[in-house]
Amino acid sequence: MNKKYRKVIIAGNWKMYKTIAEARAFAEEFKKIYQPSDVRVAVCAPYPQLPFLVEAFRGTGIGVGAQNVSEFDKGAHTGEISVDMIADLGAKYCIVGHSERRANNGDTDELVNTKVHALLEKGITPIVCVGESLSERDRDLTMERISYQVKAALYGLTAEQVKKVVIAYEPIWAIGTGRTATDEQAQEVCFNIRENLRAQYGALVSRKVCILYGGSMNAKNCAGLLAQPDIDGGLIGGSRSRTLPRSSAKAAGRSKP
Ligand code: 13P
């Protein structure tokens, strides 16, 4: 499979980190070192920072994305943010079905699918996260789990729509743990995702879909992962733990991803 059919995307997932002031400082520094290339770069930030980041990155080619969106288009849904609202803010991407939301916020496969449809209708690129737990990997259920999640997320989309979806393979055991999937493990799963896409939607579609790897990806291990034929980029958090309470995060000297 040839990567020339796809764009490489490097996306940051800021999770619930950074104040506006920290985001401002980051954007200023990042703009100084950023050099436009064929690689697409995106920052998926908390909602309040999106307007500022869109403004800061205007004209640079750096994309801005949200980390979640409501499945409803409007209505009495206290605390929710609709697709129209994130589009209004200038978001071009939206992460959907991150394992942290699946585990902690009730994002089911069905909900993920509804959100993917809603985003595509408004021209926002969904970055759909899929990944197996350690116990699923240990029981040799990885491919089954990932195939199901991908199939469910894309249910009811046309082939043209599927081409516009970005899939991020993020093994849960690798997120925030410092334990990255090996190049071979990550490639095996991403190859499998693409094979399933080929079987369901045809080769023309499968070679267009961008598949990212996420989970303790960093400057040291990214080259090997990105060299894999079916890995088209990365979704990078940078936290050491998903569950550190406020006090221990401080003790660990970590205030930003
Ligand atoms: P880490 O890079 O912190 O492992 O997080 C990955 C992730 O969850 C990206 O969505």
mmCIF file of C-alpha atoms and ligand atoms in Angstrom:
data_model
loop_
_atom_site.group_PDB
_atom_site.id
_atom_site.type_symbol
_atom_site.label_atom_id
_atom_site.label_comp_id
_atom_site.label_asym_id
_atom_site.label_seq_id
_atom_site.Cartn_x
_atom_site.Cartn_y
_atom_site.Cartn_z
ATOM 1 C CA MET A 1 0.000 0.000 0.000
ATOM 2 C CA ASN A 2 1.414 3.326 -1.037
ATOM 3 C CA LYS A 3 1.439 6.382 1.221
ATOM 4 C CA LYS A 4 1.539 8.728 -1.732
ATOM 5 C CA TYR A 5 -2.256 8.557 -1.784
ATOM 6 C CA ARG A 6 -2.537 9.973 1.722
ATOM 7 C CA LYS A 7 -1.483 13.003 3.701
ATOM 8 C CA VAL A 8 0.604 12.504 6.811
ATOM 9 C CA ILE A 9 -1.084 14.117 9.822
ATOM 10 C CA ILE A 10 0.553 14.898 13.133
ATOM 11 C CA ALA A 11 -2.109 15.937 15.626
ATOM 12 C CA GLY A 12 -1.762 16.942 19.243
ATOM 13 C CA ASN A 13 -4.442 16.045 21.739
ATOM 14 C CA TRP A 14 -4.114 18.535 24.564
ATOM 15 C CA LYS A 15 -6.756 16.748 26.648
ATOM 16 C CA MET A 16 -7.670 18.940 29.653
ATOM 17 C CA TYR A 17 -4.385 20.808 29.798
ATOM 18 C CA LYS A 18 -3.271 24.398 29.266
ATOM 19 C CA THR A 19 -4.837 27.665 30.269
ATOM 20 C CA ILE A 20 -5.383 30.346 27.644
ATOM 21 C CA ALA A 21 -2.091 31.962 28.702
ATOM 22 C CA GLU A 22 -0.235 28.654 28.312
ATOM 23 C CA ALA A 23 -1.888 28.062 24.943
ATOM 24 C CA ARG A 24 -0.896 31.560 23.840
ATOM 25 C CA ALA A 25 2.728 30.960 24.844
ATOM 26 C CA PHE A 26 2.718 27.592 23.076
ATOM 27 C CA ALA A 27 1.258 29.063 19.874
ATOM 28 C CA GLU A 28 3.835 31.849 19.768
ATOM 29 C CA GLU A 29 6.738 29.422 20.262
ATOM 30 C CA PHE A 30 5.311 26.866 17.881
ATOM 31 C CA LYS A 31 4.833 29.379 15.088
ATOM 32 C CA LYS A 32 8.529 30.264 15.361
ATOM 33 C CA ILE A 33 9.681 26.696 14.762
ATOM 34 C CA TYR A 34 6.902 25.440 12.494
ATOM 35 C CA GLN A 35 7.854 24.957 8.871
ATOM 36 C CA PRO A 36 5.103 24.242 6.373
ATOM 37 C CA SER A 37 5.571 20.936 4.580
ATOM 38 C CA ASP A 38 3.508 18.111 3.147
ATOM 39 C CA VAL A 39 2.760 16.999 6.695
ATOM 40 C CA ARG A 40 -0.504 18.323 8.087
ATOM 41 C CA VAL A 41 -0.271 19.529 11.645
ATOM 42 C CA ALA A 42 -3.265 19.954 13.933
ATOM 43 C CA VAL A 43 -3.853 20.890 17.542
ATOM 44 C CA CYS A 44 -6.949 19.468 19.242
ATOM 45 C CA ALA A 45 -7.525 21.683 22.251
ATOM 46 C CA PRO A 46 -10.193 22.276 24.905
ATOM 47 C CA TYR A 47 -13.145 24.318 23.602
ATOM 48 C CA PRO A 48 -12.309 27.664 25.261
ATOM 49 C CA GLN A 49 -8.964 27.800 23.487
ATOM 50 C CA LEU A 50 -10.259 27.104 19.982
ATOM 51 C CA PRO A 51 -11.087 30.701 18.932
ATOM 52 C CA PHE A 52 -7.717 31.934 20.103
ATOM 53 C CA LEU A 53 -5.816 29.085 18.414
ATOM 54 C CA VAL A 54 -7.711 29.501 15.131
ATOM 55 C CA GLU A 55 -6.717 33.157 15.165
ATOM 56 C CA ALA A 56 -3.125 32.463 16.185
ATOM 57 C CA PHE A 57 -2.625 29.820 13.476
ATOM 58 C CA ARG A 58 -4.512 31.629 10.705
ATOM 59 C CA GLY A 59 -2.553 31.477 7.461
ATOM 60 C CA THR A 60 0.031 29.056 8.857
ATOM 61 C CA GLY A 61 -1.562 25.822 7.667
ATOM 62 C CA ILE A 62 -1.750 24.511 11.234
ATOM 63 C CA GLY A 63 -5.223 23.068 11.807
ATOM 64 C CA VAL A 64 -7.270 23.353 14.964
ATOM 65 C CA GLY A 65 -9.613 20.695 16.285
ATOM 66 C CA ALA A 66 -11.974 19.917 19.143
ATOM 67 C CA GLN A 67 -11.747 16.813 21.314
ATOM 68 C CA ASN A 68 -15.414 15.918 21.407
ATOM 69 C CA VAL A 69 -18.794 17.132 20.208
ATOM 70 C CA SER A 70 -22.442 16.568 21.027
ATOM 71 C CA GLU A 71 -24.403 14.061 18.989
ATOM 72 C CA PHE A 72 -27.347 16.509 18.972
ATOM 73 C CA ASP A 73 -27.566 19.474 16.641
ATOM 74 C CA LYS A 74 -29.290 21.731 19.163
ATOM 75 C CA GLY A 75 -31.716 21.646 22.074
ATOM 76 C CA ALA A 76 -31.879 21.387 25.838
ATOM 77 C CA HIS A 77 -28.545 19.646 26.371
ATOM 78 C CA THR A 78 -26.901 21.494 29.209
ATOM 79 C CA GLY A 79 -23.136 21.562 29.007
ATOM 80 C CA GLU A 80 -22.947 20.245 25.469
ATOM 81 C CA ILE A 81 -21.362 21.823 22.378
ATOM 82 C CA SER A 82 -22.790 21.171 18.923
ATOM 83 C CA VAL A 83 -21.045 20.561 15.610
ATOM 84 C CA ASP A 84 -22.278 23.958 14.356
ATOM 85 C CA MET A 85 -20.706 25.604 17.383
ATOM 86 C CA ILE A 86 -17.276 24.053 16.870
ATOM 87 C CA ALA A 87 -17.533 24.853 13.142
ATOM 88 C CA ASP A 88 -18.333 28.457 14.127
ATOM 89 C CA LEU A 89 -15.180 28.498 16.231
ATOM 90 C CA GLY A 90 -13.170 27.477 13.181
ATOM 91 C CA ALA A 91 -12.403 23.859 14.093
ATOM 92 C CA LYS A 92 -11.428 21.698 11.136
ATOM 93 C CA TYR A 93 -11.035 18.448 13.069
ATOM 94 C CA CYS A 94 -12.766 16.756 15.963
ATOM 95 C CA ILE A 95 -11.567 13.743 17.924
ATOM 96 C CA VAL A 96 -14.346 11.206 18.419
ATOM 97 C CA GLY A 97 -14.487 8.157 20.658
ATOM 98 C CA HIS A 98 -11.214 8.667 22.496
ATOM 99 C CA SER A 99 -10.788 5.773 24.935
ATOM 100 C CA GLU A 100 -10.867 8.221 27.849
ATOM 101 C CA ARG A 101 -14.345 9.320 26.767
ATOM 102 C CA ARG A 102 -15.424 5.762 26.046
ATOM 103 C CA ALA A 103 -14.313 4.784 29.566
ATOM 104 C CA ASN A 104 -15.389 7.849 31.529
ATOM 105 C CA ASN A 105 -18.106 9.651 29.590
ATOM 106 C CA GLY A 106 -20.245 6.909 28.128
ATOM 107 C CA ASP A 107 -19.221 7.281 24.478
ATOM 108 C CA THR A 108 -20.544 4.062 22.965
ATOM 109 C CA ASP A 109 -19.851 2.806 19.454
ATOM 110 C CA GLU A 110 -23.333 3.945 18.476
ATOM 111 C CA LEU A 111 -22.741 7.436 19.824
ATOM 112 C CA VAL A 112 -19.400 7.618 18.050
ATOM 113 C CA ASN A 113 -21.140 6.716 14.791
ATOM 114 C CA THR A 114 -23.783 9.441 15.282
ATOM 115 C CA LYS A 115 -21.075 12.020 15.952
ATOM 116 C CA VAL A 116 -19.081 10.967 12.878
ATOM 117 C CA HIS A 117 -22.159 11.456 10.686
ATOM 118 C CA ALA A 118 -22.893 14.844 12.256
ATOM 119 C CA LEU A 119 -19.313 16.080 11.768
ATOM 120 C CA LEU A 120 -19.049 14.967 8.152
ATOM 121 C CA GLU A 121 -22.322 16.679 7.307
ATOM 122 C CA LYS A 122 -20.755 19.965 8.403
ATOM 123 C CA GLY A 123 -17.401 19.382 6.733
ATOM 124 C CA ILE A 124 -15.380 18.720 9.887
ATOM 125 C CA THR A 125 -12.888 15.846 9.772
ATOM 126 C CA PRO A 126 -13.579 13.253 12.464
ATOM 127 C CA ILE A 127 -10.519 11.654 14.029
ATOM 128 C CA VAL A 128 -12.028 8.387 15.213
ATOM 129 C CA CYS A 129 -10.103 6.691 18.011
ATOM 130 C CA VAL A 130 -10.122 2.928 18.370
ATOM 131 C CA GLY A 131 -8.046 0.714 20.602
ATOM 132 C CA GLU A 132 -7.934 -2.460 22.617
ATOM 133 C CA SER A 133 -7.350 -2.872 26.341
ATOM 134 C CA LEU A 134 -4.382 -4.833 27.640
ATOM 135 C CA SER A 135 -6.597 -7.727 28.628
ATOM 136 C CA GLU A 136 -8.091 -7.827 25.123
ATOM 137 C CA ARG A 137 -4.575 -7.905 23.658
ATOM 138 C CA ASP A 138 -3.528 -10.631 26.081
ATOM 139 C CA ARG A 139 -6.555 -12.702 25.081
ATOM 140 C CA ASP A 140 -5.763 -12.230 21.388
ATOM 141 C CA LEU A 141 -8.895 -10.161 20.837
ATOM 142 C CA THR A 142 -7.170 -7.085 19.408
ATOM 143 C CA MET A 143 -8.161 -7.464 15.767
ATOM 144 C CA GLU A 144 -11.719 -8.434 16.631
ATOM 145 C CA ARG A 145 -12.108 -5.435 18.915
ATOM 146 C CA ILE A 146 -10.594 -2.943 16.488
ATOM 147 C CA SER A 147 -12.522 -4.286 13.490
ATOM 148 C CA TYR A 148 -15.760 -3.957 15.408
ATOM 149 C CA GLN A 149 -15.025 -0.413 16.561
ATOM 150 C CA VAL A 150 -14.067 0.755 13.072
ATOM 151 C CA LYS A 151 -17.077 -0.898 11.456
ATOM 152 C CA ALA A 152 -19.436 0.586 14.030
ATOM 153 C CA ALA A 153 -17.935 4.081 13.756
ATOM 154 C CA LEU A 154 -18.331 4.122 9.969
ATOM 155 C CA TYR A 155 -21.738 2.472 9.843
ATOM 156 C CA GLY A 156 -24.034 4.037 7.229
ATOM 157 C CA LEU A 157 -21.391 6.291 5.655
ATOM 158 C CA THR A 158 -20.981 6.404 1.900
ATOM 159 C CA ALA A 159 -17.619 5.411 0.433
ATOM 160 C CA GLU A 160 -16.985 9.088 -0.347
ATOM 161 C CA GLN A 161 -17.565 9.979 3.302
ATOM 162 C CA VAL A 162 -15.315 7.165 4.552
ATOM 163 C CA LYS A 163 -12.416 8.660 2.583
ATOM 164 C CA LYS A 164 -12.711 11.816 4.682
ATOM 165 C CA VAL A 165 -12.494 10.066 8.050
ATOM 166 C CA VAL A 166 -9.206 9.831 9.931
ATOM 167 C CA ILE A 167 -8.791 6.749 12.109
ATOM 168 C CA ALA A 168 -6.457 6.796 15.100
ATOM 169 C CA TYR A 169 -5.326 3.452 16.447
ATOM 170 C CA GLU A 170 -4.620 4.060 20.108
ATOM 171 C CA PRO A 171 -4.029 0.920 22.197
ATOM 172 C CA ILE A 172 -5.403 1.800 25.622
ATOM 173 C CA TRP A 173 -2.421 0.236 27.372
ATOM 174 C CA ALA A 174 -0.078 2.605 25.528
ATOM 175 C CA ILE A 175 -1.875 5.860 26.341
ATOM 176 C CA GLY A 176 -0.038 7.923 28.903
ATOM 177 C CA THR A 177 1.954 4.905 30.094
ATOM 178 C CA GLY A 178 5.272 5.391 28.346
ATOM 179 C CA ARG A 179 4.784 1.916 26.872
ATOM 180 C CA THR A 180 4.488 2.372 23.125
ATOM 181 C CA ALA A 181 3.274 -0.338 20.790
ATOM 182 C CA THR A 182 6.211 -1.717 18.827
ATOM 183 C CA ASP A 183 6.444 -0.663 15.208
ATOM 184 C CA GLU A 184 5.340 -4.182 14.247
ATOM 185 C CA GLN A 185 2.361 -4.248 16.629
ATOM 186 C CA ALA A 186 1.130 -0.856 15.452
ATOM 187 C CA GLN A 187 1.652 -1.687 11.780
ATOM 188 C CA GLU A 188 -0.129 -5.020 12.135
ATOM 189 C CA VAL A 189 -3.267 -3.362 13.495
ATOM 190 C CA CYS A 190 -3.200 -0.449 11.053
ATOM 191 C CA PHE A 191 -2.716 -2.883 8.159
ATOM 192 C CA ASN A 192 -5.682 -4.846 9.419
ATOM 193 C CA ILE A 193 -7.843 -1.723 9.611
ATOM 194 C CA ARG A 194 -6.933 -0.914 6.021
ATOM 195 C CA GLU A 195 -7.614 -4.461 4.883
ATOM 196 C CA ASN A 196 -11.065 -4.314 6.433
ATOM 197 C CA LEU A 197 -11.711 -0.993 4.735
ATOM 198 C CA ARG A 198 -10.611 -2.515 1.445
ATOM 199 C CA ALA A 199 -12.920 -5.476 1.882
ATOM 200 C CA GLN A 200 -15.875 -3.260 2.705
ATOM 201 C CA TYR A 201 -15.356 -0.151 0.589
ATOM 202 C CA GLY A 202 -12.803 -1.155 -2.061
ATOM 203 C CA ALA A 203 -9.130 -0.396 -2.679
ATOM 204 C CA LEU A 204 -9.703 3.164 -3.885
ATOM 205 C CA VAL A 205 -11.244 4.098 -0.557
ATOM 206 C CA SER A 206 -8.907 2.141 1.695
ATOM 207 C CA ARG A 207 -5.782 3.687 0.249
ATOM 208 C CA LYS A 208 -7.176 7.171 0.853
ATOM 209 C CA VAL A 209 -8.031 6.772 4.535
ATOM 210 C CA CYS A 210 -5.474 8.254 6.849
ATOM 211 C CA ILE A 211 -4.652 5.998 9.815
ATOM 212 C CA LEU A 212 -2.752 7.459 12.760
ATOM 213 C CA TYR A 213 -1.057 5.793 15.691
ATOM 214 C CA GLY A 214 -1.399 7.192 19.215
ATOM 215 C CA GLY A 215 -0.098 6.058 22.595
ATOM 216 C CA SER A 216 3.177 7.243 24.141
ATOM 217 C CA MET A 217 4.452 8.372 20.767
ATOM 218 C CA ASN A 218 7.380 10.744 21.161
ATOM 219 C CA ALA A 219 10.388 12.232 19.409
ATOM 220 C CA LYS A 220 12.405 9.066 20.019
ATOM 221 C CA ASN A 221 10.000 6.433 18.772
ATOM 222 C CA CYS A 222 8.063 8.327 16.103
ATOM 223 C CA ALA A 223 10.458 7.656 13.213
ATOM 224 C CA GLY A 224 10.022 3.880 13.369
ATOM 225 C CA LEU A 225 6.266 4.127 13.710
ATOM 226 C CA LEU A 226 5.873 6.665 10.913
ATOM 227 C CA ALA A 227 8.030 4.544 8.607
ATOM 228 C CA GLN A 228 5.430 1.777 8.696
ATOM 229 C CA PRO A 229 3.498 1.511 5.431
ATOM 230 C CA ASP A 230 0.044 1.783 6.993
ATOM 231 C CA ILE A 231 0.751 4.415 9.647
ATOM 232 C CA ASP A 232 0.068 7.870 8.272
ATOM 233 C CA GLY A 233 0.798 10.008 11.280
ATOM 234 C CA GLY A 234 0.353 10.355 14.992
ATOM 235 C CA LEU A 235 -2.114 11.516 17.616
ATOM 236 C CA ILE A 236 0.023 12.679 20.472
ATOM 237 C CA GLY A 237 -0.965 13.521 24.018
ATOM 238 C CA GLY A 238 2.222 13.565 25.986
ATOM 239 C CA SER A 239 0.827 12.953 29.476
ATOM 240 C CA ARG A 240 2.345 10.317 31.693
ATOM 241 C CA SER A 241 -0.862 9.157 33.285
ATOM 242 C CA ARG A 242 -4.549 9.462 32.561
ATOM 243 C CA THR A 243 -5.641 9.295 36.123
ATOM 244 C CA LEU A 244 -3.197 11.368 38.138
ATOM 245 C CA PRO A 245 -5.128 13.510 40.587
ATOM 246 C CA ARG A 246 -4.259 17.219 40.735
ATOM 247 C CA SER A 247 -1.834 16.842 43.639
ATOM 248 C CA SER A 248 0.189 13.969 42.208
ATOM 249 C CA ALA A 249 0.391 15.626 38.803
ATOM 250 C CA LYS A 250 1.990 18.572 40.535
ATOM 251 C CA ALA A 251 4.299 16.299 42.466
ATOM 252 C CA ALA A 252 5.339 14.674 39.199
ATOM 253 C CA GLY A 253 6.245 18.124 37.909
ATOM 254 C CA ARG A 254 3.743 17.886 35.094
ATOM 255 C CA SER A 255 1.561 20.830 34.233
ATOM 256 C CA LYS A 256 1.336 20.368 30.510
ATOM 257 C CA PRO A 257 1.377 17.468 28.070
HETATM 258 P P1 13P B 1 -0.124 9.979 25.104
HETATM 259 O O1 13P B 1 0.677 10.521 23.955
HETATM 260 O O2 13P B 1 -0.049 10.817 26.338
HETATM 261 O O3 13P B 1 0.123 8.538 25.348
HETATM 262 O O4 13P B 1 -1.672 10.106 24.689
HETATM 263 C C1 13P B 1 -2.087 9.631 23.475
HETATM 264 C C2 13P B 1 -3.489 10.043 23.285
HETATM 265 O O5 13P B 1 -4.349 9.721 24.084
HETATM 266 C C3 13P B 1 -3.781 10.866 22.124
HETATM 267 O O6 13P B 1 -5.146 10.955 21.908
#
